[in-house]
CSV table of C-alpha atoms in Angstrom, one decimal:
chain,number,residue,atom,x,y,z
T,114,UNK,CA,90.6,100.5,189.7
T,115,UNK,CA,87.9,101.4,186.8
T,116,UNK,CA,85.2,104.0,187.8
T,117,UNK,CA,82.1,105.9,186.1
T,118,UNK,CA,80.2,108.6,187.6
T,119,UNK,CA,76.6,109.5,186.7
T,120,UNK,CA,73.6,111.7,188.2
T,121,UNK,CA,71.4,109.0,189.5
T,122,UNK,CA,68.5,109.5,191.7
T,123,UNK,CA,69.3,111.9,194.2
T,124,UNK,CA,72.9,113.0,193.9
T,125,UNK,CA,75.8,111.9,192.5
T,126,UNK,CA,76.7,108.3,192.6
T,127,UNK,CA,80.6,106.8,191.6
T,128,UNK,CA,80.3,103.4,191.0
T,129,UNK,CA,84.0,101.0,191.0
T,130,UNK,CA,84.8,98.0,191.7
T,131,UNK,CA,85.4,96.4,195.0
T,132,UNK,CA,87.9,93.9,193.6
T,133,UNK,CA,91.0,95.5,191.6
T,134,UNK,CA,91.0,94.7,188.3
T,135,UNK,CA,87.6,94.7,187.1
T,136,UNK,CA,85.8,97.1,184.9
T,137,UNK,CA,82.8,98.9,186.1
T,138,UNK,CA,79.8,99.8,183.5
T,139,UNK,CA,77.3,102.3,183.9
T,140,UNK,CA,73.4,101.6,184.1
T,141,UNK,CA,71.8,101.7,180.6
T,142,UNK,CA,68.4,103.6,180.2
T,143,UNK,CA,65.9,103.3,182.7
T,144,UNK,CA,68.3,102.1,184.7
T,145,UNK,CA,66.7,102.8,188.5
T,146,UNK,CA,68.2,105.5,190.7
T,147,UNK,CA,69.7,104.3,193.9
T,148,UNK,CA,67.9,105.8,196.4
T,149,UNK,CA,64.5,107.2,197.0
T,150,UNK,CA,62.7,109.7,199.4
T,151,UNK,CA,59.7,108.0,201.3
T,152,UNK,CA,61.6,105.4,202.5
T,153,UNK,CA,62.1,106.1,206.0
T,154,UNK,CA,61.9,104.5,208.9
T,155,UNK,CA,60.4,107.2,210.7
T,156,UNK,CA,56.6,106.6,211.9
T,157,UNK,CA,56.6,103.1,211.4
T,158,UNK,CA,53.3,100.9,213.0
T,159,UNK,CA,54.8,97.8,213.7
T,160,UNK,CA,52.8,94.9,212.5
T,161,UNK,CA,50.2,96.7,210.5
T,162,UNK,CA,51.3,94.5,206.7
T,163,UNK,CA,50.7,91.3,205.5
T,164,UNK,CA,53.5,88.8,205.2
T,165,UNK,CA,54.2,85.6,204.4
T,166,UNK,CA,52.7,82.3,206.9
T,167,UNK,CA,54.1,79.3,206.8
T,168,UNK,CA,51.7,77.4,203.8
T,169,UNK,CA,52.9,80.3,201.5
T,170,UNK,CA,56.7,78.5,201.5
T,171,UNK,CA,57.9,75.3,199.7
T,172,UNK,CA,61.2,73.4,201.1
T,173,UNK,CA,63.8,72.0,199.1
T,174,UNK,CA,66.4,69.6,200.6
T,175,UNK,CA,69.3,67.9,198.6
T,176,UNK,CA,69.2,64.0,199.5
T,177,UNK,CA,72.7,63.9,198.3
T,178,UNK,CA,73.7,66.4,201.4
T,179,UNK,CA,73.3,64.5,204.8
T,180,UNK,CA,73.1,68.6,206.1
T,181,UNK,CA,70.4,69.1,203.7
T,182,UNK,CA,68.6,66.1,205.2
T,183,UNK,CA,69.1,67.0,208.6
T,184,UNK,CA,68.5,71.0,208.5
T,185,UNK,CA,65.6,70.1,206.2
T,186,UNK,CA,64.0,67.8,208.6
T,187,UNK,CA,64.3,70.0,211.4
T,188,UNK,CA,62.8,72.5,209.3
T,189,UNK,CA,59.4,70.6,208.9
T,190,UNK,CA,59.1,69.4,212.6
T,191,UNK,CA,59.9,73.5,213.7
T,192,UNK,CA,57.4,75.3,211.3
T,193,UNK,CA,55.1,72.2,211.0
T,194,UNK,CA,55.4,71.7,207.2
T,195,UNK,CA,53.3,69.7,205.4
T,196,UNK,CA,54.4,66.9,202.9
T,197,UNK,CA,53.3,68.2,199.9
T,198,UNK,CA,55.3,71.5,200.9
T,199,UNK,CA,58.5,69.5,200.7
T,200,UNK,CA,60.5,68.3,197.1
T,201,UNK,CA,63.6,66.2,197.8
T,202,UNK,CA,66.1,66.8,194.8
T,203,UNK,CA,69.7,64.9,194.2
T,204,UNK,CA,72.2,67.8,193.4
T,205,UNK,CA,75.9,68.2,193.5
T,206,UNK,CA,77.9,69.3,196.1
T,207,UNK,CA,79.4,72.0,195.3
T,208,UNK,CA,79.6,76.2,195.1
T,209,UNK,CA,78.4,76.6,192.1
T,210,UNK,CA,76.2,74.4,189.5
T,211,UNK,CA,75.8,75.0,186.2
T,212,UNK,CA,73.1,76.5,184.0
T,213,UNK,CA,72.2,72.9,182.6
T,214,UNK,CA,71.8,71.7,186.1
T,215,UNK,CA,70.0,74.5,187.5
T,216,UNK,CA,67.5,74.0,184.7
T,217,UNK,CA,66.8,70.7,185.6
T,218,UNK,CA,66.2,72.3,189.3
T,219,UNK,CA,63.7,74.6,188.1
T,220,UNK,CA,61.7,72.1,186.1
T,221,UNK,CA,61.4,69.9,189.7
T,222,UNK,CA,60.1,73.1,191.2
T,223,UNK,CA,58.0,74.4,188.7
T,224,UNK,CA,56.5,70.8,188.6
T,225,UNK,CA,56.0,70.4,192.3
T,226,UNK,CA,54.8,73.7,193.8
T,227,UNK,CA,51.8,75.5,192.7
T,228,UNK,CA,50.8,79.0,192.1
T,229,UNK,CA,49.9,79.1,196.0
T,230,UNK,CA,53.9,78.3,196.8
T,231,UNK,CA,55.0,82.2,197.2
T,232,UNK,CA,58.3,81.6,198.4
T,233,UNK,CA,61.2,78.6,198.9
T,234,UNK,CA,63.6,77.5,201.9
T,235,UNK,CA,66.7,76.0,200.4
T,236,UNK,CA,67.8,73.3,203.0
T,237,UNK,CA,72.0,73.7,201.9
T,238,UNK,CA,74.5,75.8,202.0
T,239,UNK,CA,75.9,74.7,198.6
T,240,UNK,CA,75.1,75.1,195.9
T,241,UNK,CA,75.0,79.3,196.1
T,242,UNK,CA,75.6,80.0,192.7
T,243,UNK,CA,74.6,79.1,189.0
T,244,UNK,CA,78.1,80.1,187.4
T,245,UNK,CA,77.9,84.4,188.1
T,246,UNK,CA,74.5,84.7,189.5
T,247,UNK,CA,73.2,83.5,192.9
T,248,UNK,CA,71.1,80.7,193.1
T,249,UNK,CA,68.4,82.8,194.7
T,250,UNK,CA,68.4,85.3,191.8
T,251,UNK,CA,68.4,83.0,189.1
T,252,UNK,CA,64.8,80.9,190.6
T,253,UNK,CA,63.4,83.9,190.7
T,254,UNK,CA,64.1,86.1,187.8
T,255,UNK,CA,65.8,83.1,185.7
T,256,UNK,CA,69.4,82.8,184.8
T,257,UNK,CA,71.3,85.6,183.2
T,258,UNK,CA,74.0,84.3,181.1
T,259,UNK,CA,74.8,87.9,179.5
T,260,UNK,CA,75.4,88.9,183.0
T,261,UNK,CA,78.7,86.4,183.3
T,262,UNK,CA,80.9,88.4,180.4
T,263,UNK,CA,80.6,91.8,182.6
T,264,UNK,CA,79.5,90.9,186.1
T,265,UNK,CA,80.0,94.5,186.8
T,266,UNK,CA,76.7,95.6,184.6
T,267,UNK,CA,73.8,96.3,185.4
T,268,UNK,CA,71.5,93.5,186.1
T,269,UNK,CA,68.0,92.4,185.6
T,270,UNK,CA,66.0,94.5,188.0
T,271,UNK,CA,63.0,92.7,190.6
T,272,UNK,CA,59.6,94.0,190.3
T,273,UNK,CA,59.4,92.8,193.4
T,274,UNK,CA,61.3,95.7,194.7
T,275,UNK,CA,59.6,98.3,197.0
T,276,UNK,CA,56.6,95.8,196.2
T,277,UNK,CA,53.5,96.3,198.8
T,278,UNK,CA,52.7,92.8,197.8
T,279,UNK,CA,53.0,89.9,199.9
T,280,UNK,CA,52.4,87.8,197.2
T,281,UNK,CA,55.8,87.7,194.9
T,282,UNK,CA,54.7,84.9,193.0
T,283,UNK,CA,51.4,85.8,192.6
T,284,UNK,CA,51.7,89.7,191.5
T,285,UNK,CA,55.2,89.1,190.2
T,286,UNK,CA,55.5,85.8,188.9
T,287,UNK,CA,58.9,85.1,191.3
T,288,UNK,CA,59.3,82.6,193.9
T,289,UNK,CA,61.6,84.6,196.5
T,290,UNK,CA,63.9,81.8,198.4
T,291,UNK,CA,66.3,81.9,201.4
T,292,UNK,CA,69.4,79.1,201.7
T,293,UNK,CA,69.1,77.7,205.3
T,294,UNK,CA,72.6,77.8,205.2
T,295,UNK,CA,75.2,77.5,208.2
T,296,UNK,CA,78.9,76.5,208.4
T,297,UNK,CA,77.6,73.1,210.2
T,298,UNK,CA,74.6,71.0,210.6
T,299,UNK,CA,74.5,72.2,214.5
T,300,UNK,CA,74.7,76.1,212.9
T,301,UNK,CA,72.1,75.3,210.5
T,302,UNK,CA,69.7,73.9,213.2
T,303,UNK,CA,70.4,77.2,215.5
T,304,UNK,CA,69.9,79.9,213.0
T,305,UNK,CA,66.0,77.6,212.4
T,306,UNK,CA,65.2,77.7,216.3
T,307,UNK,CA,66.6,81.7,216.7
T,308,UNK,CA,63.6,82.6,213.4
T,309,UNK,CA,60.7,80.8,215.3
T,310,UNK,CA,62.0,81.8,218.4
T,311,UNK,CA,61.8,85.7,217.0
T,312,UNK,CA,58.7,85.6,215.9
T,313,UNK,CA,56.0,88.2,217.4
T,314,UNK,CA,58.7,89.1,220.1
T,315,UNK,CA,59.2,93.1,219.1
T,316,UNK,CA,58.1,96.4,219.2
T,317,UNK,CA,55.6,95.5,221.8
T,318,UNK,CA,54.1,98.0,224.5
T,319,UNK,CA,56.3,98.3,227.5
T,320,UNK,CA,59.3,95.8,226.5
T,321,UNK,CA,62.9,97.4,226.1
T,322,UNK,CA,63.8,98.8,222.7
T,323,UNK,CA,65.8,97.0,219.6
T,324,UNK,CA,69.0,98.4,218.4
T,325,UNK,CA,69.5,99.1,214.5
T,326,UNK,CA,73.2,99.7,214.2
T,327,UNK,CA,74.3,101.6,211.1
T,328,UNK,CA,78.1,101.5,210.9
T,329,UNK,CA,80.5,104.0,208.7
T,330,UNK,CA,83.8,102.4,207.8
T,331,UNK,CA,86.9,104.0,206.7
T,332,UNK,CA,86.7,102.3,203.0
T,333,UNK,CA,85.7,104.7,200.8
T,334,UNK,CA,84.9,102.2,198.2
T,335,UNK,CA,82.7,99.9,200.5
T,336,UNK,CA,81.1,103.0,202.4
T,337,UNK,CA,79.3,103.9,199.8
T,338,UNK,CA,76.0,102.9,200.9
T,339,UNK,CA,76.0,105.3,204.2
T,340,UNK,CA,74.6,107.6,202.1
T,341,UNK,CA,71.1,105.6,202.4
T,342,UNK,CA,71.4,105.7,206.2
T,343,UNK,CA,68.0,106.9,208.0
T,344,UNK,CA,68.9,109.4,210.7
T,345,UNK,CA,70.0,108.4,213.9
T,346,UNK,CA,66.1,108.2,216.0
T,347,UNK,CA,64.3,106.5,218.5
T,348,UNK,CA,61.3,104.8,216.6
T,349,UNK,CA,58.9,104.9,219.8
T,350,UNK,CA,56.0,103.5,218.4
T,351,UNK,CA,58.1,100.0,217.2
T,352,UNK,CA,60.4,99.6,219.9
T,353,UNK,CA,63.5,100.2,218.4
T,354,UNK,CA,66.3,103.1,218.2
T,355,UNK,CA,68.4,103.3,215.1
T,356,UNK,CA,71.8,103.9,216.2
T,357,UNK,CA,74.6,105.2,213.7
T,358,UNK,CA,78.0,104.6,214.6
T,359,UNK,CA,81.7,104.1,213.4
T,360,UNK,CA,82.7,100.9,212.9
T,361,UNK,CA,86.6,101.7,214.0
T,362,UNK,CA,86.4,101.2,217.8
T,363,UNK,CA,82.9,100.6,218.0
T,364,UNK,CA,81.6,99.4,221.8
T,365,UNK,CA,79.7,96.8,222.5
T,366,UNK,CA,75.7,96.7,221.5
T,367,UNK,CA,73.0,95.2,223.2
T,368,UNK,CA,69.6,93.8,221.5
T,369,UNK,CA,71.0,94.1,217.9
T,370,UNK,CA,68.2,93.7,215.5
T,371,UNK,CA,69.9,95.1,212.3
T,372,UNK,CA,73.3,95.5,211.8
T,373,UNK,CA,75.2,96.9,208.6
T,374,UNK,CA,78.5,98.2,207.4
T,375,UNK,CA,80.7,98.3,204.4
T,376,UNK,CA,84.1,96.4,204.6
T,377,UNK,CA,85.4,93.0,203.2
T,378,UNK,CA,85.9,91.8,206.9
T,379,UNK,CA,83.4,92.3,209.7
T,380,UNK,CA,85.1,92.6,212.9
T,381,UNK,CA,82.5,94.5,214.6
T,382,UNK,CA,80.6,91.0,215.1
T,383,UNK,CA,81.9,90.7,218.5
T,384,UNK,CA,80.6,93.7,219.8
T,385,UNK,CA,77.0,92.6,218.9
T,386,UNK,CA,74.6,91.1,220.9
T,387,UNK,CA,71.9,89.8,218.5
T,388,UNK,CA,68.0,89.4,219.4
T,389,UNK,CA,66.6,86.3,217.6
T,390,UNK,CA,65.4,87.6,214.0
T,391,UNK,CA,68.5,90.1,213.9
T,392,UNK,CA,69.3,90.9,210.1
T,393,UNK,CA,73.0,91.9,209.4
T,394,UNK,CA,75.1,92.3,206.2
T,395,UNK,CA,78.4,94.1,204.9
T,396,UNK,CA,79.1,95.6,201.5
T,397,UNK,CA,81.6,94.0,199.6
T,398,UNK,CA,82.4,91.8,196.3
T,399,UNK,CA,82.0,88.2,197.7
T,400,UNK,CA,79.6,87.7,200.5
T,401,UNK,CA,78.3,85.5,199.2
T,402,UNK,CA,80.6,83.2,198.1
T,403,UNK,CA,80.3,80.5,201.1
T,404,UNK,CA,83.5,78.4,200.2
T,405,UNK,CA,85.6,80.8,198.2
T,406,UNK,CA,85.4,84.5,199.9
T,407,UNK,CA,88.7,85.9,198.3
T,408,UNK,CA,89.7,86.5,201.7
T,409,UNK,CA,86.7,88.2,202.2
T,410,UNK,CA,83.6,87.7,205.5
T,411,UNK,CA,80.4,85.6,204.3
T,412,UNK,CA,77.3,85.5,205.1
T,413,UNK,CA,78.3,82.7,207.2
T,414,UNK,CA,79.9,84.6,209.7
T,415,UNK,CA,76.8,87.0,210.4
T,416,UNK,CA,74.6,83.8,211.2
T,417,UNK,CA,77.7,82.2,212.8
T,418,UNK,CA,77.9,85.3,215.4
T,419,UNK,CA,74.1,85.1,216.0
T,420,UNK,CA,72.3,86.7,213.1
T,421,UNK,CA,69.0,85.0,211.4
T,422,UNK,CA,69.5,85.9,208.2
T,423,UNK,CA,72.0,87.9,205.6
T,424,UNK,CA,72.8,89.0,202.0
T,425,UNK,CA,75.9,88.8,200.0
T,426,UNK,CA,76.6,89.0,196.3
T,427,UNK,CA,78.5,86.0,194.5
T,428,UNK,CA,80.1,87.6,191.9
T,429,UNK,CA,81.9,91.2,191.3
T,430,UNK,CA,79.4,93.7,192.0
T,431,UNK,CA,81.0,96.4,191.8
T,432,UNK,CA,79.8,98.9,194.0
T,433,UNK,CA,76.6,99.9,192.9
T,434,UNK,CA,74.2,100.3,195.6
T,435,UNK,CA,70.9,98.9,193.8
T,436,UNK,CA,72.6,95.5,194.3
T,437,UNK,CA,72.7,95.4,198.2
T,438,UNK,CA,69.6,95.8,200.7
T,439,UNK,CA,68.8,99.9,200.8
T,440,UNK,CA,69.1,100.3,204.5
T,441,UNK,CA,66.1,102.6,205.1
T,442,UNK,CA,64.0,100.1,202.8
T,443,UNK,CA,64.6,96.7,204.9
T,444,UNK,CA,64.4,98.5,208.1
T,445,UNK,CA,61.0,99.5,207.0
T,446,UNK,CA,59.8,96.4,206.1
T,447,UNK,CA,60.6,94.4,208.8
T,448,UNK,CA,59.5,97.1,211.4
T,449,UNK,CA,55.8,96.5,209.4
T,450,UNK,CA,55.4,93.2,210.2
T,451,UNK,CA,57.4,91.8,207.2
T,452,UNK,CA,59.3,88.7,207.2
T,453,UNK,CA,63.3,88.3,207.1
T,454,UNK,CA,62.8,87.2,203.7
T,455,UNK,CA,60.3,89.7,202.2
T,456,UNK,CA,62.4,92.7,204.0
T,457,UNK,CA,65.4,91.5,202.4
T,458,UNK,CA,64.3,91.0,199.0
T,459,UNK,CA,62.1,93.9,199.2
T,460,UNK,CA,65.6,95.6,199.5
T,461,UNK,CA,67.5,95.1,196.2
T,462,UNK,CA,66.6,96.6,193.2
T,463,UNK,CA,68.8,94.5,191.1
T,464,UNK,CA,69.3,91.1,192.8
T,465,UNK,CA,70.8,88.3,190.0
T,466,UNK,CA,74.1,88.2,191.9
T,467,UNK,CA,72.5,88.4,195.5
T,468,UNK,CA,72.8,85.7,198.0
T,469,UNK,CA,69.9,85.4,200.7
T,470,UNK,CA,70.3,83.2,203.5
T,471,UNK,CA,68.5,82.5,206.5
T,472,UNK,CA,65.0,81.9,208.2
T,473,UNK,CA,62.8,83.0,205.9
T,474,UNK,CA,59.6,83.3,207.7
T,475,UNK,CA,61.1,85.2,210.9
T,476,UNK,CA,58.9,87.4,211.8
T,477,UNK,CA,59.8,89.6,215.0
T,478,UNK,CA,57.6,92.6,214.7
T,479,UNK,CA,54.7,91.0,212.6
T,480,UNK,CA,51.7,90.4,215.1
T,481,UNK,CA,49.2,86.8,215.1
């Protein structure tokens, strides 16, 4: 195991690798530190930001996928779509396409959607990856091929980031995008009908509180990111109580709107009882590699369990913390009226190997 310590941000950070075996590099100049104060959760106003609606978003659905077609098509009839919010692409069907292909991707999208097309719904759960970096990072920031011969590095970093826009292509010149992924055509369909079904649903006057479950694990390596924790509180004024926990022995959680833990295998998901909207994600190397985890929990099995949407890297990552969500930072977001999507990638400071998958526009605390 390679590691490198540096004075980042607010303490001191030691970064390794979560697979053995691969070399860790340090962040170069200006590299961003890996947490910052102001973040809380404390005081939060549910509803009170703007977000994304529904004509921001652009579809995509593989016509070669007979998932794509199907999840896609369920997709327009549940958020009421229109046609020229839709481009139907041929791509293969597999984990990972490469940088040739995905160029010819971009061109399709860059040529259908305008500049009023903030964000995109992928309708597929492959392809997730564009050789190291995630399919998600590389339409909005472009593909890194520099980032393939040390996956370990640092990585472009998103201006969207701790953005108050809601307007990522518009102020930042990305188009955000979610996979509507799921492990089955049936999956896929749920995970669509739990994000409408969560929208407007939380943090209103008089209705029982949300859980945000914030789990420590016994991997040292993977556990890094409990340092970013907000305190254990009850956050009256949005309906929710941020709950921190051990994952070892953990009992059985009711109304679970955020769950997160480090560990390559989440065994806690049985012990959670997810509201529609819940956002849930573990630290480790390949979350999000959908068909070839390394022995490893996906994304998959979050939305599989009942979660709406989730994050997972597709390449090493080592363990640096500016490549997952920043726990007090999503928390935030969403509890403001932000969407799954905006409080996700509002999360990650570096996102080229980050995987984001599920309901985009699921909005549970945002307000009409």
């Amino acid at each position: 195991m390679t590691a490198w310590r540096k004075n980042v941000g607010l303490g001191l950070v030691t970064v390794v690798c979560l697979s053995a075996g691969v070399a860790a590099a340090a962040p170069g100049p200006g590299a961003a530190p890996e947490s910052r104060r102001g973040d809380g959760a404390a005081n939060i106003v549910p509803g009170t930001a703007p977000r994304l609606r529904v004509q921001d978003l652009g579809l995509v659905i593989n016509i070669a996928d007979p998932y794509s077609v199907a999840v896609g098509q369920h997709y327009i009839r549940k958020r009421g779509l229109r046609p020229q919010q839709v481009l139907r692409v041929e791509l293969p069907l597999r984990g990972e396409i490469t940088a040739e292909e995905f160029a010819l991707l971009r061109k399709r999208i860059d040529g259908r959607f305008g500049p009023s097309t903030q964000a995109l719904a992928l309708a597929w759960t492959r392809p997730y990856a564009v050789a190291c970096n995630s399919i998600t990072g590389a339409l909005a920031l472009g593909f890194d091929a520099k980032l393939c011969t040390s996956s370990c590095a640092t990585s472009r970093p998103s201006p969207y980031a701790r953005s108050n826009s809601s307007r990522p292509f518009t102020a930042h010149g990305m188009r955000i995008s979610m996979l509507l992924a799921g492990a089955d055509e049936a999956q896929g369909k749920a995970l669509i009908d739990r994000g409408v079904a969560a929208d407007f649903t939380l943090g209103l006057r008089g209705a029982p509180s949300a859980q945000a479950v914030l789990l420590d694990s016994a991997d040292e390596r993977r556990n890094v990111r409990a340092k970013q924790y907000p305190p254990a509180q009850d956050i009256a004024s949005a309906g929710t109580v941020v709950k921190r926990s051990s994952a070892e022995g953990l009992a059985p959680q009711q109304r679970v709107v955020l769950a997160q833990v480090g560990s390559t295998r989440v065994d806690v998901l049985a012990q959670l009882a997810w509201l529609p909207g819940g956002l849930g994600d573990h630290f480790t190397s390949f979350g999000g590699r959908l068909d070839d985890p390394d022995g490893q929990s996906t994304v998959l099995d979050w939305l599989s369990a009942g979660a709406t949407a989730s994050h997972g890297t597709v390449s090493e990552p080592c363990n640096h913390v500016q490549k997952f969500p920043h726990p007090q930072r999503l928390l935030a977001v969403y509890l403001q009226g932000g969407t799954a999507i905006e409080a996700y990638w509002k999360s990650v400071l570096w996102p080229q190997q980050s995987l984001f998958v599920g309901e985009p526009l699921a909005a549970p605390y945002g307000r009409r």
